[in-house]
Short mmCIF file of C-alpha atoms and ligand atoms in Angstrom, two decimals:
data_model
loop_
_atom_site.label_atom_id
_atom_site.label_comp_id
_atom_site.label_asym_id
_atom_site.label_seq_id
_atom_site.Cartn_x
_atom_site.Cartn_y
_atom_site.Cartn_z
CA UNK A 1 0.00 0.00 0.00
CA UNK A 2 1.43 3.42 -0.91
CA UNK A 3 0.34 6.87 0.14
CA UNK A 4 0.46 10.13 -1.75
CA UNK A 5 0.90 13.57 -0.30
CA UNK A 6 -1.99 16.04 -0.65
CA UNK A 7 -2.24 19.53 0.86
CA UNK A 8 -5.44 20.38 2.75
CA UNK A 9 -6.43 22.60 -0.17
CA UNK A 10 -5.88 19.73 -2.64
CA UNK A 11 -8.04 17.47 -0.47
CA UNK A 12 -10.80 20.10 -0.49
CA UNK A 13 -10.60 20.53 -4.29
CA UNK A 14 -10.51 16.75 -4.93
CA UNK A 15 -13.63 16.27 -2.82
CA UNK A 16 -15.44 19.35 -4.11
CA UNK A 17 -15.00 18.38 -7.76
CA UNK A 18 -16.40 14.91 -7.13
CA UNK A 19 -19.43 16.18 -5.24
CA UNK A 20 -20.10 18.84 -7.89
CA UNK A 21 -19.75 16.41 -10.81
CA UNK A 22 -22.07 13.93 -9.14
CA UNK A 23 -25.11 16.13 -8.73
CA UNK A 24 -24.42 18.50 -5.84
CA UNK A 25 -24.93 22.21 -6.23
CA UNK A 26 -22.10 24.63 -5.44
CA UNK A 27 -23.16 25.17 -1.82
CA UNK A 28 -23.56 21.47 -1.00
CA UNK A 29 -20.25 20.68 -2.74
CA UNK A 30 -18.48 23.31 -0.63
CA UNK A 31 -20.06 22.14 2.65
CA UNK A 32 -19.22 18.48 1.95
CA UNK A 33 -15.67 19.19 0.75
CA UNK A 34 -15.03 21.31 3.84
CA UNK A 35 -16.23 18.45 6.06
CA UNK A 36 -14.03 15.91 4.26
CA UNK A 37 -10.99 18.21 4.41
CA UNK A 38 -11.53 18.87 8.15
CA UNK A 39 -11.85 15.13 8.86
CA UNK A 40 -8.52 14.50 7.09
CA UNK A 41 -6.95 17.53 8.82
CA UNK A 42 -7.99 16.27 12.28
CA UNK A 43 -7.11 12.63 11.60
CA UNK A 44 -10.74 11.41 11.59
CA UNK A 45 -9.65 9.07 8.82
CA UNK A 46 -12.72 6.84 8.77
CA UNK A 47 -14.88 9.86 7.95
CA UNK A 48 -12.80 11.81 5.45
CA UNK A 49 -11.98 10.92 1.82
CA UNK A 50 -12.71 7.28 2.68
CA UNK A 51 -16.45 8.11 2.68
CA UNK A 52 -16.57 9.97 -0.63
CA UNK A 53 -17.31 6.93 -2.86
CA UNK A 54 -20.28 6.00 -0.64
CA UNK A 55 -21.70 9.52 -0.79
CA UNK A 56 -21.36 9.37 -4.59
CA UNK A 57 -23.28 6.05 -4.69
CA UNK A 58 -26.16 7.69 -2.83
CA UNK A 59 -26.09 10.72 -5.14
CA UNK A 60 -25.95 8.59 -8.30
CA UNK A 61 -28.90 6.41 -7.29
CA UNK A 62 -30.96 9.54 -6.61
CA UNK A 63 -31.51 8.61 -2.96
CA UNK A 64 -29.63 11.75 -1.88
CA UNK A 65 -30.61 15.09 -3.38
CA UNK A 66 -27.44 17.15 -3.77
CA UNK A 67 -29.42 20.25 -4.72
CA UNK A 68 -32.06 20.15 -1.99
CA UNK A 69 -32.14 22.26 1.13
CA UNK A 70 -33.87 21.70 4.47
CA UNK A 71 -37.08 23.24 5.79
CA UNK A 72 -36.31 24.71 9.19
CA UNK A 73 -39.08 25.59 11.63
CA UNK A 74 -38.90 27.13 15.09
CA UNK A 75 -41.56 25.09 16.90
CA UNK A 76 -41.25 26.72 20.33
CA UNK A 77 -38.78 28.67 22.46
CA UNK A 78 -36.63 25.56 22.76
CA UNK A 79 -37.37 23.36 19.74
CA UNK A 80 -36.05 23.67 16.19
CA UNK A 81 -37.20 21.12 13.63
CA UNK A 82 -35.31 20.58 10.38
CA UNK A 83 -36.73 18.41 7.63
CA UNK A 84 -33.72 17.57 5.48
CA UNK A 85 -35.73 16.91 2.31
CA UNK A 86 -33.22 14.18 1.44
CA UNK A 87 -30.19 16.39 1.47
CA UNK A 88 -26.93 15.51 3.16
CA UNK A 89 -26.88 15.98 6.96
CA UNK A 90 -23.95 18.45 6.93
CA UNK A 91 -26.08 20.78 4.77
CA UNK A 92 -28.96 20.56 7.27
CA UNK A 93 -26.55 21.17 10.16
CA UNK A 94 -25.00 24.15 8.43
CA UNK A 95 -28.38 25.84 8.16
CA UNK A 96 -30.07 24.77 11.41
CA UNK A 97 -27.35 24.93 14.06
CA UNK A 98 -27.30 28.76 14.13
CA UNK A 99 -31.03 28.63 15.05
CA UNK A 100 -30.33 26.07 17.79
CA UNK A 101 -27.52 28.19 19.22
CA UNK A 102 -29.73 31.29 19.25
CA UNK A 103 -32.56 29.53 21.13
CA UNK A 104 -30.21 27.85 23.64
CA UNK A 105 -28.53 31.17 24.43
CA UNK A 106 -31.87 32.91 24.87
CA UNK A 107 -33.69 30.19 26.81
CA UNK A 108 -30.97 28.12 28.47
CA UNK A 109 -31.71 24.93 26.57
CA UNK A 110 -32.77 23.97 23.05
CA UNK A 111 -33.19 20.86 20.95
CA UNK A 112 -32.64 20.44 17.23
CA UNK A 113 -34.64 17.60 15.74
CA UNK A 114 -33.50 16.55 12.26
CA UNK A 115 -35.40 14.20 9.94
CA UNK A 116 -35.04 12.94 6.36
CA UNK A 117 -31.35 13.64 6.00
CA UNK A 118 -28.39 11.43 5.09
CA UNK A 119 -25.76 11.10 7.84
CA UNK A 120 -22.52 9.21 7.51
CA UNK A 121 -20.12 11.71 8.96
CA UNK A 122 -18.34 12.10 12.28
CA UNK A 123 -20.44 13.85 14.94
CA UNK A 124 -17.81 16.16 16.45
CA UNK A 125 -18.21 18.88 13.80
CA UNK A 126 -21.71 19.67 15.11
CA UNK A 127 -21.04 19.46 18.87
CA UNK A 128 -17.74 21.31 18.61
CA UNK A 129 -19.23 24.23 16.71
CA UNK A 130 -22.00 24.57 19.33
CA UNK A 131 -19.48 24.43 22.21
CA UNK A 132 -17.35 27.08 20.48
CA UNK A 133 -20.36 29.34 21.12
CA UNK A 134 -20.19 28.69 24.89
CA UNK A 135 -22.82 25.93 25.02
CA UNK A 136 -22.75 22.30 26.14
CA UNK A 137 -23.80 20.00 23.30
CA UNK A 138 -24.92 16.40 22.91
CA UNK A 139 -25.66 14.86 19.50
CA UNK A 140 -26.49 11.38 18.31
CA UNK A 141 -27.72 9.53 15.25
CA UNK A 142 -28.56 5.96 14.28
CA UNK A 143 -27.82 4.15 11.02
CA UNK A 144 -28.60 0.62 9.76
CA UNK A 145 -28.35 -2.49 11.98
CA UNK A 146 -24.74 -3.57 12.52
CA UNK A 147 -24.56 -4.07 16.30
CA UNK A 148 -26.12 -6.88 18.31
CA UNK A 149 -27.95 -5.91 21.51
CA UNK A 150 -26.38 -7.58 24.58
CA UNK A 151 -27.53 -11.21 24.53
CA UNK A 152 -28.03 -11.48 20.75
CA UNK A 153 -25.78 -12.40 17.81
CA UNK A 154 -27.99 -10.55 15.32
CA UNK A 155 -27.72 -6.85 14.53
CA UNK A 156 -30.43 -4.40 15.62
CA UNK A 157 -28.64 -1.17 16.55
CA UNK A 158 -26.66 1.01 14.20
CA UNK A 159 -23.13 1.87 15.28
CA UNK A 160 -25.04 4.80 16.79
CA UNK A 161 -22.47 7.51 17.53
CA UNK A 162 -22.87 9.96 20.36
CA UNK A 163 -20.86 13.12 20.81
CA UNK A 164 -20.58 15.46 23.79
CA UNK A 165 -18.83 18.83 23.81
CA UNK A 166 -17.99 21.04 26.79
CA UNK A 167 -17.11 24.71 26.15
CA UNK A 168 -13.98 26.33 27.56
CA UNK A 169 -13.21 30.04 27.52
CA UNK A 170 -9.99 30.74 25.57
CA UNK A 171 -9.40 27.02 24.86
CA UNK A 172 -10.86 24.53 22.37
CA UNK A 173 -13.91 22.65 23.71
CA UNK A 174 -13.45 19.22 25.26
CA UNK A 175 -15.20 16.86 22.83
CA UNK A 176 -15.80 13.17 22.79
CA UNK A 177 -17.29 11.52 19.75
CA UNK A 178 -17.70 7.78 19.74
CA UNK A 179 -19.60 4.96 18.18
CA UNK A 180 -21.55 2.97 20.78
CA UNK A 181 -20.28 -0.09 18.95
CA UNK A 182 -17.02 -1.43 20.34
CA UNK A 183 -15.51 0.06 17.15
CA UNK A 184 -17.03 2.18 14.35
CA UNK A 185 -17.72 0.07 11.23
CA UNK A 186 -15.62 2.63 9.32
CA UNK A 187 -12.63 1.76 11.52
CA UNK A 188 -13.29 -1.96 11.00
CA UNK A 189 -13.31 -1.31 7.24
CA UNK A 190 -10.06 0.67 7.48
CA UNK A 191 -8.49 -2.24 9.45
CA UNK A 192 -9.71 -4.65 6.77
CA UNK A 193 -8.26 -2.48 4.01
CA UNK A 194 -4.93 -2.07 5.80
CA UNK A 195 -4.71 -5.73 6.88
CA UNK A 196 -4.75 -5.09 10.68
CA UNK A 197 -6.41 -7.26 13.33
CA UNK A 198 -9.06 -5.79 15.66
CA UNK A 199 -9.29 -6.48 19.43
CA UNK A 200 -11.30 -9.43 20.67
CA UNK A 201 -14.76 -8.21 21.69
CA UNK A 202 -15.08 -5.96 18.63
CA UNK A 203 -17.52 -8.30 16.93
CA UNK A 204 -18.62 -11.78 15.96
CA UNK A 205 -18.46 -13.84 12.76
CA UNK A 206 -21.72 -14.62 10.94
CA UNK A 207 -21.84 -17.85 12.96
CA UNK A 208 -21.69 -15.82 16.21
CA UNK A 209 -18.06 -16.67 17.08
CA UNK A 210 -15.52 -14.20 18.55
CA UNK A 211 -13.02 -12.98 15.94
CA UNK A 212 -10.10 -10.57 15.51
CA UNK A 213 -10.43 -10.57 11.69
CA UNK A 214 -12.11 -7.29 10.57
CA UNK A 215 -13.20 -8.93 7.28
CA UNK A 216 -15.24 -11.54 9.18
CA UNK A 217 -17.06 -8.75 11.02
CA UNK A 218 -17.51 -6.41 8.05
CA UNK A 219 -18.64 -9.12 5.60
CA UNK A 220 -21.71 -10.68 7.16
CA UNK A 221 -20.68 -10.73 10.82
CA UNK A 222 -21.87 -8.41 13.56
CA UNK A 223 -20.34 -5.74 15.80
CA UNK A 224 -20.80 -5.79 19.57
CA UNK A 225 -21.70 -2.76 21.68
CA UNK A 226 -18.89 -1.33 23.84
CA UNK A 227 -19.06 -2.33 27.49
CA UNK A 228 -21.53 -5.22 27.16
CA UNK A 229 -25.05 -4.51 28.42
CA UNK A 230 -24.11 -0.96 29.52
CA UNK A 231 -23.11 0.09 25.98
CA UNK A 232 -26.17 -1.78 24.73
CA UNK A 233 -28.32 0.50 26.91
CA UNK A 234 -26.68 3.62 25.49
CA UNK A 235 -27.07 2.34 21.90
CA UNK A 236 -30.77 1.78 22.68
CA UNK A 237 -31.02 5.35 23.99
CA UNK A 238 -29.54 6.66 20.71
CA UNK A 239 -32.13 4.67 18.72
CA UNK A 240 -34.91 6.30 20.77
CA UNK A 241 -33.55 9.87 20.69
CA UNK A 242 -32.62 9.92 16.97
CA UNK A 243 -35.63 7.79 15.97
CA UNK A 244 -38.97 7.94 17.77
CA UNK A 245 -38.22 11.22 19.59
CA UNK A 246 -37.31 13.28 16.52
CA UNK A 247 -39.90 11.47 14.39
CA UNK A 248 -37.64 9.39 12.18
CA UNK A 249 -36.67 5.74 11.75
CA UNK A 250 -35.09 3.19 14.03
CA UNK A 251 -32.06 1.55 12.41
CA UNK A 252 -34.01 -1.55 11.42
CA UNK A 253 -36.70 0.58 9.76
CA UNK A 254 -33.99 2.55 7.95
CA UNK A 255 -32.63 -0.72 6.54
CA UNK A 256 -36.09 -1.82 5.38
CA UNK A 257 -36.53 1.43 3.44
CA UNK A 258 -32.98 1.86 2.09
CA UNK A 259 -32.10 1.03 -1.52
CA UNK A 260 -28.72 -0.43 -0.43
CA UNK A 261 -26.71 1.59 -2.92
CA UNK A 262 -23.90 1.82 -0.34
CA UNK A 263 -24.61 5.48 0.40
CA UNK A 264 -25.86 6.85 3.71
CA UNK A 265 -29.56 6.06 4.24
CA UNK A 266 -32.18 8.60 5.23
CA UNK A 267 -32.52 9.07 8.98
CA UNK A 268 -32.78 11.43 11.93
CA UNK A 269 -30.45 13.19 14.32
CA UNK A 270 -30.96 14.56 17.83
CA UNK A 271 -28.98 17.55 19.14
CA UNK A 272 -29.27 19.16 22.56
CA UNK A 273 -27.64 22.48 23.45
CA UNK A 274 -27.47 23.84 27.03
CA UNK A 275 -26.23 27.22 28.21
CA UNK A 276 -23.99 26.93 31.31
CA UNK A 277 -24.24 30.72 31.68
CA UNK A 278 -27.98 30.32 32.26
CA UNK A 279 -27.82 27.16 34.36
CA UNK A 280 -24.83 27.70 36.63
CA UNK A 281 -24.53 30.67 38.94
CA UNK A 282 -20.92 29.77 39.67
CA UNK A 283 -17.85 30.41 37.52
CA UNK A 284 -18.40 27.16 35.62
CA UNK A 285 -15.39 27.69 33.36
CA UNK A 286 -12.85 28.00 36.19
CA UNK A 287 -14.61 25.22 38.08
CA UNK A 288 -14.47 22.78 35.13
CA UNK A 289 -10.90 23.82 34.22
CA UNK A 290 -9.79 22.71 37.69
CA UNK A 291 -11.57 19.41 37.14
CA UNK A 292 -9.80 18.88 33.79
CA UNK A 293 -6.44 19.81 35.36
CA UNK A 294 -7.01 17.30 38.16
CA UNK A 295 -7.98 14.63 35.64
CA UNK A 296 -4.85 15.26 33.57
CA UNK A 297 -2.61 15.17 36.64
CA UNK A 298 -3.63 11.57 37.38
CA UNK A 299 -1.16 9.71 35.19
CA UNK A 300 -1.25 9.08 31.47
CA UNK A 301 -4.59 10.83 30.99
CA UNK A 302 -5.52 12.89 27.97
CA UNK A 303 -8.77 14.67 27.27
CA UNK A 304 -10.94 13.39 24.40
CA UNK A 305 -10.56 15.63 21.37
CA UNK A 306 -6.92 16.49 22.19
CA UNK A 307 -5.54 14.15 19.52
CA UNK A 308 -7.67 15.85 16.83
CA UNK A 309 -6.85 19.34 18.04
CA UNK A 310 -3.13 18.53 18.00
CA UNK A 311 -3.42 17.15 14.45
CA UNK A 312 -5.22 20.35 13.45
CA UNK A 313 -2.17 22.46 14.29
CA UNK A 314 -0.27 20.71 11.51
CA UNK A 315 -1.05 22.73 8.36
CA UNK A 316 1.13 20.51 6.19
CA UNK A 317 0.15 17.83 3.68
CA UNK A 318 -1.68 14.64 4.61
CA UNK A 319 -0.59 11.24 3.32
CA UNK A 320 -3.57 9.51 1.69
CA UNK A 321 -3.91 5.96 0.43
CA UNK A 322 -3.11 6.13 -3.31
CA UNK A 323 -5.77 3.58 -4.33
CA UNK A 324 -8.38 5.65 -2.53
CA UNK A 325 -7.27 8.85 -4.28
CA UNK A 326 -7.37 7.12 -7.69
CA UNK A 327 -10.80 5.70 -6.94
CA UNK A 328 -12.11 9.16 -6.03
CA UNK A 329 -10.55 10.71 -9.17
CA UNK A 330 -12.29 8.06 -11.28
CA UNK A 331 -15.66 9.28 -9.94
CA UNK A 332 -15.19 12.66 -11.65
P1 NDP B 401 -12.64 6.44 18.86
O1 NDP B 401 -12.83 5.19 19.64
O2 NDP B 401 -11.44 6.55 18.02
O3 NDP B 401 -12.66 7.68 19.84
C1 NDP B 401 -13.77 7.95 20.63
C2 NDP B 401 -13.53 9.18 21.47
O4 NDP B 401 -12.60 8.84 22.51
C3 NDP B 401 -12.93 10.34 20.71
O5 NDP B 401 -13.51 11.51 21.17
C4 NDP B 401 -11.44 10.27 21.07
O6 NDP B 401 -10.81 11.53 21.04
C5 NDP B 401 -11.51 9.74 22.48
N1 NDP B 401 -10.31 8.99 22.85
C6 NDP B 401 -9.69 8.02 22.15
N2 NDP B 401 -8.64 7.55 22.84
C7 NDP B 401 -8.61 8.23 24.01
C8 NDP B 401 -7.76 8.20 25.15
N3 NDP B 401 -6.73 7.37 25.24
N4 NDP B 401 -8.03 9.06 26.15
C9 NDP B 401 -9.07 9.91 26.10
N5 NDP B 401 -9.90 9.99 25.05
C10 NDP B 401 -9.67 9.16 24.01
O7 NDP B 401 -13.95 6.74 17.95
P2 NDP B 401 -14.95 5.70 17.29
O8 NDP B 401 -14.14 4.72 16.52
O9 NDP B 401 -15.90 5.18 18.29
O10 NDP B 401 -15.75 6.64 16.27
C11 NDP B 401 -15.05 7.22 15.17
C12 NDP B 401 -15.94 8.18 14.45
O11 NDP B 401 -16.95 7.50 13.75
C13 NDP B 401 -16.67 9.20 15.32
O12 NDP B 401 -16.37 10.47 14.79
C14 NDP B 401 -18.15 8.89 15.13
O13 NDP B 401 -19.00 10.00 15.14
C15 NDP B 401 -18.13 8.27 13.75
N6 NDP B 401 -19.30 7.45 13.50
C16 NDP B 401 -20.31 7.94 12.70
C17 NDP B 401 -21.43 7.17 12.41
C18 NDP B 401 -22.55 7.70 11.59
O14 NDP B 401 -23.47 6.95 11.27
N7 NDP B 401 -22.58 8.96 11.25
C19 NDP B 401 -21.55 5.81 12.91
C20 NDP B 401 -20.47 5.43 13.80
C21 NDP B 401 -19.38 6.22 14.06
P3 NDP B 401 -9.76 11.92 19.86
O15 NDP B 401 -10.60 12.13 18.63
O16 NDP B 401 -9.06 13.13 20.33
O17 NDP B 401 -8.84 10.72 19.70
#
């Protein structure tokens, strides 16, 4: 396997051209290329250029509308509803998060409920941007069944990511963003592509046996939730928040309706924003900074998000799998 060197600008242009030539309008192409470039910049490798061919499959089949835009409604002082009208989730987020931020700042708390949009991206871009505005954020989304509930060997949950971001004055937010599967399927696919093993407990073969071979999990096997029945409970919570609560599908319903073109299916997303300025009458920033300092003083501890933020400081080229780059170029 060989890598080629691409500047962040070249990554943006490569992605933008492909989105534009495959049915996205200028605005959608820019939003998607920016997302892909930022994922590569931060080292979110399973959600950068690696995802472009799948997005293109969804655009080519007509499942995703690259020229659509969401309908955004303010339902009450604390609820924003965005119907994605089959556009890509980053486009919906781009247009609806400013409304969420405004309501949360005014009223202390606000929820953004997203339906009918196509999510396949990392979740930190949405929580981080909310926390950069001084708000606490929680976001989650479901997908198609890939994860067995505790006690089963058959998939029901998506890999159901959840992200949490905590604002800090004069510092980047503290952000975690994780699949509730023991490993994101994207990471399993990267391990398969690169020929690495995965830890035991990541998933089962199609016969329900433990395996360290990512191919056996990705091709017909099943992922396990992290942390046994505890992770299973959190994955269930994500199904409920991003499904029944926002008024969209559970993962198994998504799979029943999807055309299986390989692109991200239509689904919902739940985002909560909370204003610590409104809730806390203490100096919450100093208080939480002391907590983070204490945490970091306790051995080999790092804060979630620190790896990405460190990567972000490097403005130099990124080294991308050559086969992947050629595949993306062939989609032009
Ligand atoms: P990881 O397990 O790599 O990381 C999860 C979180 O833990 C990150 O915030 C990471 O921060 C943090 N972290 C990792 N190692 C440490 C450590 N040693 N100490 C403290 N914090 C640590 O992520 P996943 O594989 O679970 O998920 C990868 C991506 O896949 C996510 O962005 C997720 O949103 C996305 N995803 C999207 C789906 C979708 O349908 N849209 C489905 C499933 C996953 P850091 O980044 O700084 O390393």
